[in-house]
Structures are given as structure tokens and as C-alpha cells.
Amino acid sequence: MREQRIAIRQFTWPASGVCRELLVGFVGLMLLAFVLRVMDMAPVSLYPGAGGAYLVLVGVMIYGWPAGQQRLGWANRVTLGRAVLIALLTAMLPLPAFINEHHLLVFAMALMALALDGVDGLVARRTHTESRFGARLDMELDAFFILMLCLMLVIQAKAGMWIMAIGAMRYLLIAAAWRWPWLGSELPVSYRRKTICVWQVSTLMTCLLPWVATPWSNLLLALSLLLLLISFAVDITDLYRRRPR
């Protein structure tokens, strides 16, 4: 048991070429923040916020890096570009006045991040670079993106704290898997799950727009939460049926 615990803590550092690409992503993020700063659209606090969020995302990527994989690959490069946009959006969370003033910019960045979510899968299939690591990275980035959008809605007072149930659902499932390991089993690819994920992000993004006000925003968000609960219930039921006896 002790040897197994030690093995769980071990991880493989990416190759030097991959680390350079991750550094390029960081430089690109700082350049985007610099452009917003030069255009007098964002305060200087955007730099540390965006850099910190990016380092957290890269840290998760490095921790789960598969042994033997020497290149990032085109599909994961697209995912990394999406991580850059999401990190920049995350840095805007403490800046509600900035979000209100530049809501179309925020919406456009979120829309681009959503569009890249479909591009990376297409690139992976076209270049034959599909991998479990890439799929897992994409899924975890989706979960973080949804959580960030939920926080943005709460900070903007566009929704109550109940909306955090949408963003916390994935992490509650991970926490429950520590008690019931069968909840952490791998699920087959599901277009129903992908469609609901896109619906969640699209609804959260739409509700950020100033002309989407209550009660319509609350109705849209409540529908999204209901669909997500149904999707999770289906997946949990499937995992329960396939659990080891």
C-alpha cells in the first residue's frame, strides 16, 4: 500500500520543447494583457491575475502529463490557446466595472474560447493526435471555464449564489469519488454531455450581456441547471450500474 501511495504522487515532467511552448503561451497572455493596458481598457492588476490563473492551469497540465509524450501536439496547442483566453477572463473577475464597460469584449473573448473548444477536437481527429490526456485536459478546462463564468455572473449581480451549483457540479463529483471510487470511473463519449456543456457555456455567456435581465436570465440559468442535473443523474446512474461488485 505504501508503494502504491508513492507511485500516485509521482508525475512526469514534460520535455523541454513542451515547456518552451507553455512559456510561449504565458508570453502571449502577457501580450494580450499589455494590449488591453495600452488601449486604456484594463488596470495594471490584470497582469498578476492573468499570470496566476495561467500558472494554475499549466500546473494542472504538468501534474497530469502522461509519461512518454514528448510533444504538445496541435490539438493541445489549440487547447492551450483557449487556456490563455480563459486565464485572461479569470483575471477580470475582481474588475466588475471593467466588465460592465467592456461587456462586448468579454463576450467576444468567451465566445472565442467556446469556439476553440470545438476546434481542438477537430484538429485532434484531422491530425490523428487524439489522446486520453487531451480529452481530460479539455474536460477540466471546460469545468474551470464554467465555474469562472458562474463567478462572473455572481460578481456582476446577474444571479444569486445558487448559480454556483452549475460551476461546482464537476468538483463535487470529484470530491465524492474519494468516498465512492466508482464515481471516478471513465465514461464513454457522450454527445448529450457535450451538447449540454455547450448549452451551459452559451447560456452563462448570454446572461453576461447587459440587455439580458431578470427574470429572463434567471429562467435561462434555471433551465441550464436543470439540464445539468439530469445529465449528471444519467451519468451517475450509468457509473453505479457498471461499478465493481
Tab-separated table of C-alpha atoms in Angstrom:
chain	number	residue	atom	x	y	z
A	1	MET	CA	0.000	0.000	0.000
A	2	ARG	CA	2.842	2.383	0.827
A	3	GLU	CA	4.457	1.726	-2.566
A	4	GLN	CA	1.165	2.439	-4.311
A	5	ARG	CA	0.806	5.753	-2.496
A	6	ILE	CA	4.310	6.774	-3.543
A	7	ALA	CA	3.518	5.908	-7.174
A	8	ILE	CA	0.405	8.076	-7.110
A	9	ARG	CA	2.469	11.117	-6.100
A	10	GLN	CA	4.938	10.694	-8.951
A	11	PHE	CA	4.464	12.599	-12.172
A	12	THR	CA	6.458	13.060	-15.358
A	13	TRP	CA	7.892	16.439	-16.282
A	14	PRO	CA	7.155	17.417	-19.891
A	15	ALA	CA	10.023	17.564	-22.367
A	16	SER	CA	11.944	20.832	-22.714
A	17	GLY	CA	10.189	21.591	-26.026
A	18	VAL	CA	6.787	21.354	-24.330
A	19	CYS	CA	7.937	23.632	-21.512
A	20	ARG	CA	9.050	26.202	-24.098
A	21	GLU	CA	5.599	26.096	-25.703
A	22	LEU	CA	3.972	26.616	-22.309
A	23	LEU	CA	6.273	29.608	-21.831
A	24	VAL	CA	5.210	30.949	-25.252
A	25	GLY	CA	1.611	30.708	-24.077
A	26	PHE	CA	2.496	32.772	-20.998
A	27	VAL	CA	4.208	35.400	-23.150
A	28	GLY	CA	1.154	35.527	-25.430
A	29	LEU	CA	-1.078	36.038	-22.405
A	30	MET	CA	1.056	38.924	-21.149
A	31	LEU	CA	0.987	40.482	-24.625
A	32	LEU	CA	-2.817	40.362	-24.686
A	33	ALA	CA	-2.939	41.971	-21.242
A	34	PHE	CA	-0.438	44.593	-22.457
A	35	VAL	CA	-2.629	45.411	-25.485
A	36	LEU	CA	-5.632	45.951	-23.215
A	37	ARG	CA	-3.476	48.106	-20.948
A	38	VAL	CA	-2.136	50.223	-23.820
A	39	MET	CA	-5.669	50.751	-25.127
A	40	ASP	CA	-6.503	52.081	-21.660
A	41	MET	CA	-9.093	49.346	-21.265
A	42	ALA	CA	-7.717	47.496	-18.228
A	43	PRO	CA	-5.835	48.301	-14.998
A	44	VAL	CA	-2.358	47.028	-14.245
A	45	SER	CA	-3.816	44.441	-11.828
A	46	LEU	CA	-4.788	42.399	-14.886
A	47	TYR	CA	-1.173	41.190	-15.238
A	48	PRO	CA	-0.789	39.274	-11.944
A	49	GLY	CA	-4.348	37.955	-12.082
A	50	ALA	CA	-3.974	36.561	-15.595
A	51	GLY	CA	-0.486	35.215	-14.895
A	52	GLY	CA	-1.608	33.480	-11.703
A	53	ALA	CA	-4.614	31.850	-13.383
A	54	TYR	CA	-2.436	30.660	-16.282
A	55	LEU	CA	0.166	29.167	-13.937
A	56	VAL	CA	-2.563	27.255	-12.084
A	57	LEU	CA	-3.896	25.827	-15.357
A	58	VAL	CA	-0.381	24.921	-16.544
A	59	GLY	CA	0.375	23.354	-13.157
A	60	VAL	CA	-2.638	21.059	-13.548
A	61	MET	CA	-1.463	20.199	-17.064
A	62	ILE	CA	2.068	19.375	-15.895
A	63	TYR	CA	0.793	17.289	-12.971
A	64	GLY	CA	-1.261	15.102	-15.312
A	65	TRP	CA	1.342	14.939	-18.075
A	66	PRO	CA	1.496	11.368	-19.469
A	67	ALA	CA	4.823	9.550	-19.410
A	68	GLY	CA	6.360	9.118	-22.830
A	69	GLN	CA	4.599	12.028	-24.523
A	70	GLN	CA	7.325	14.286	-25.912
A	71	ARG	CA	5.287	16.854	-27.830
A	72	LEU	CA	2.342	19.062	-27.069
A	73	GLY	CA	0.650	18.401	-30.411
A	74	TRP	CA	-1.521	20.709	-32.494
A	75	ALA	CA	-4.762	19.850	-30.704
A	76	ASN	CA	-3.266	20.586	-27.289
A	77	ARG	CA	-1.793	23.820	-28.667
A	78	VAL	CA	-5.322	24.925	-29.546
A	79	THR	CA	-6.422	23.954	-26.018
A	80	LEU	CA	-3.506	25.960	-24.633
A	81	GLY	CA	-4.691	28.976	-26.626
A	82	ARG	CA	-8.114	28.521	-25.049
A	83	ALA	CA	-6.451	28.389	-21.634
A	84	VAL	CA	-4.813	31.758	-22.370
A	85	LEU	CA	-8.210	33.341	-23.070
A	86	ILE	CA	-9.808	31.752	-20.006
A	87	ALA	CA	-6.927	32.919	-17.788
A	88	LEU	CA	-7.397	36.479	-19.062
A	89	LEU	CA	-11.144	36.295	-18.396
A	90	THR	CA	-10.463	34.933	-14.902
A	91	ALA	CA	-8.268	37.940	-14.167
A	92	MET	CA	-11.281	40.157	-14.880
A	93	LEU	CA	-13.325	38.698	-12.019
A	94	PRO	CA	-12.240	41.371	-9.484
A	95	LEU	CA	-12.968	44.110	-12.052
A	96	PRO	CA	-16.784	44.378	-12.284
A	97	ALA	CA	-16.621	47.963	-13.560
A	98	PHE	CA	-14.328	46.854	-16.389
A	99	ILE	CA	-16.711	44.021	-17.316
A	100	ASN	CA	-19.698	46.392	-17.352
A	101	GLU	CA	-17.881	48.914	-19.520
A	102	HIS	CA	-16.474	46.362	-21.970
A	103	HIS	CA	-19.142	43.663	-21.906
A	104	LEU	CA	-18.886	43.070	-25.670
A	105	LEU	CA	-15.134	42.452	-25.379
A	106	VAL	CA	-15.718	39.990	-22.536
A	107	PHE	CA	-18.448	38.255	-24.531
A	108	ALA	CA	-16.232	38.077	-27.642
A	109	MET	CA	-13.348	36.528	-25.686
A	110	ALA	CA	-15.664	33.984	-24.086
A	111	LEU	CA	-17.179	33.201	-27.492
A	112	MET	CA	-13.717	32.635	-28.955
A	113	ALA	CA	-12.837	30.302	-26.077
A	114	LEU	CA	-16.064	28.378	-26.714
A	115	ALA	CA	-15.328	28.155	-30.459
A	116	LEU	CA	-11.823	26.813	-29.798
A	117	ASP	CA	-13.437	24.070	-27.715
A	118	GLY	CA	-14.754	22.584	-30.935
A	119	VAL	CA	-11.624	23.334	-32.951
A	120	ASP	CA	-9.254	21.321	-30.759
A	121	GLY	CA	-11.330	18.154	-31.173
A	122	LEU	CA	-11.468	18.673	-34.935
A	123	VAL	CA	-7.710	19.223	-35.087
A	124	ALA	CA	-7.099	16.115	-32.994
A	125	ARG	CA	-9.134	13.985	-35.397
A	126	ARG	CA	-7.605	15.522	-38.524
A	127	THR	CA	-4.024	15.106	-37.249
A	128	HIS	CA	-4.714	11.721	-35.600
A	129	THR	CA	-3.460	13.018	-32.254
A	130	GLU	CA	-6.408	12.021	-30.062
A	131	SER	CA	-5.334	11.056	-26.549
A	132	ARG	CA	-6.830	10.454	-23.134
A	133	PHE	CA	-4.677	13.288	-21.797
A	134	GLY	CA	-6.018	15.732	-24.375
A	135	ALA	CA	-9.619	14.705	-23.702
A	136	ARG	CA	-9.119	15.020	-19.935
A	137	LEU	CA	-7.396	18.387	-20.305
A	138	ASP	CA	-10.254	19.643	-22.465
A	139	MET	CA	-12.841	18.444	-19.940
A	140	GLU	CA	-11.111	20.029	-16.948
A	141	LEU	CA	-10.693	23.308	-18.815
A	142	ASP	CA	-14.418	23.245	-19.639
A	143	ALA	CA	-15.226	22.772	-15.945
A	144	PHE	CA	-12.966	25.663	-14.941
A	145	PHE	CA	-14.432	27.882	-17.682
A	146	ILE	CA	-17.983	27.217	-16.476
A	147	LEU	CA	-17.001	27.885	-12.853
A	148	MET	CA	-15.360	31.175	-13.867
A	149	LEU	CA	-18.459	32.311	-15.795
A	150	CYS	CA	-20.678	31.478	-12.815
A	151	LEU	CA	-18.445	33.569	-10.538
A	152	MET	CA	-18.577	36.423	-13.033
A	153	LEU	CA	-22.390	36.373	-13.003
A	154	VAL	CA	-22.469	36.411	-9.202
A	155	ILE	CA	-19.971	39.284	-9.026
A	156	GLN	CA	-21.994	41.188	-11.615
A	157	ALA	CA	-25.133	40.598	-9.510
A	158	LYS	CA	-26.789	38.970	-12.517
A	159	ALA	CA	-27.595	35.836	-10.486
A	160	GLY	CA	-27.659	34.609	-6.901
A	161	MET	CA	-25.226	32.224	-5.277
A	162	TRP	CA	-27.429	29.325	-6.370
A	163	ILE	CA	-25.889	29.607	-9.830
A	164	MET	CA	-22.596	28.342	-8.375
A	165	ALA	CA	-24.204	24.896	-8.337
A	166	ILE	CA	-23.580	24.784	-12.103
A	167	GLY	CA	-19.888	25.542	-11.716
A	168	ALA	CA	-19.381	23.328	-8.666
A	169	MET	CA	-21.089	20.210	-10.034
A	170	ARG	CA	-17.965	18.711	-11.605
A	171	TYR	CA	-15.854	19.358	-8.498
A	172	LEU	CA	-18.484	17.912	-6.178
A	173	LEU	CA	-18.382	14.725	-8.256
A	174	ILE	CA	-14.578	14.596	-7.934
A	175	ALA	CA	-14.852	15.048	-4.163
A	176	ALA	CA	-17.498	12.315	-3.928
A	177	ALA	CA	-15.198	9.945	-5.843
A	178	TRP	CA	-12.819	9.942	-2.859
A	179	ARG	CA	-15.594	8.288	-0.842
A	180	TRP	CA	-17.087	6.206	-3.671
A	181	PRO	CA	-14.261	5.410	-6.128
A	182	TRP	CA	-16.652	4.070	-8.777
A	183	LEU	CA	-17.744	7.676	-9.385
A	184	GLY	CA	-14.270	8.329	-10.799
A	185	SER	CA	-14.526	5.666	-13.495
A	186	GLU	CA	-14.143	6.746	-17.103
A	187	LEU	CA	-17.346	7.422	-19.016
A	188	PRO	CA	-17.822	6.745	-22.732
A	189	VAL	CA	-18.024	9.665	-25.141
A	190	SER	CA	-21.472	11.238	-24.996
A	191	TYR	CA	-22.887	13.815	-27.422
A	192	ARG	CA	-25.607	14.504	-24.874
A	193	ARG	CA	-22.915	15.528	-22.379
A	194	LYS	CA	-21.104	17.693	-24.949
A	195	THR	CA	-24.323	19.385	-26.061
A	196	ILE	CA	-25.318	20.266	-22.503
A	197	CYS	CA	-21.805	21.594	-21.828
A	198	VAL	CA	-22.059	23.922	-24.832
A	199	TRP	CA	-25.550	24.941	-23.673
A	200	GLN	CA	-24.206	25.787	-20.207
A	201	VAL	CA	-21.400	27.977	-21.532
A	202	SER	CA	-23.638	29.672	-24.124
A	203	THR	CA	-26.304	30.464	-21.528
A	204	LEU	CA	-23.799	31.816	-18.996
A	205	MET	CA	-22.177	33.985	-21.678
A	206	THR	CA	-25.532	35.307	-22.894
A	207	CYS	CA	-26.628	36.241	-19.386
A	208	LEU	CA	-23.490	38.387	-19.026
A	209	LEU	CA	-24.831	40.753	-21.679
A	210	PRO	CA	-26.443	43.856	-20.113
A	211	TRP	CA	-29.695	43.595	-22.052
A	212	VAL	CA	-30.397	40.077	-20.696
A	213	ALA	CA	-32.026	40.988	-17.396
A	214	THR	CA	-34.176	39.237	-14.826
A	215	PRO	CA	-36.461	37.369	-14.839
A	216	TRP	CA	-35.335	36.019	-18.234
A	217	SER	CA	-31.752	35.485	-17.125
A	218	ASN	CA	-32.900	33.527	-14.067
A	219	LEU	CA	-35.193	31.384	-16.215
A	220	LEU	CA	-32.377	30.581	-18.657
A	221	LEU	CA	-29.949	29.781	-15.852
A	222	ALA	CA	-32.505	27.645	-14.004
A	223	LEU	CA	-33.112	25.664	-17.194
A	224	SER	CA	-29.362	25.159	-17.583
A	225	LEU	CA	-29.073	23.925	-14.010
A	226	LEU	CA	-31.979	21.517	-14.533
A	227	LEU	CA	-30.420	20.096	-17.710
A	228	LEU	CA	-27.078	19.701	-15.950
A	229	LEU	CA	-28.683	17.889	-13.011
A	230	ILE	CA	-30.411	15.492	-15.404
A	231	SER	CA	-27.147	14.862	-17.283
A	232	PHE	CA	-25.232	14.175	-14.076
A	233	ALA	CA	-28.012	11.894	-12.833
A	234	VAL	CA	-27.802	9.849	-16.049
A	235	ASP	CA	-24.005	9.571	-15.781
A	236	ILE	CA	-24.054	8.659	-12.085
A	237	THR	CA	-26.704	6.008	-12.739
A	238	ASP	CA	-24.552	4.575	-15.524
A	239	LEU	CA	-21.469	4.553	-13.281
A	240	TYR	CA	-23.433	2.874	-10.482
A	241	ARG	CA	-24.594	0.092	-12.770
A	242	ARG	CA	-21.055	-0.539	-14.008
A	243	ARG	CA	-19.362	-0.294	-10.593
A	244	PRO	CA	-17.193	-3.248	-9.468
A	245	ARG	CA	-19.136	-5.705	-7.382
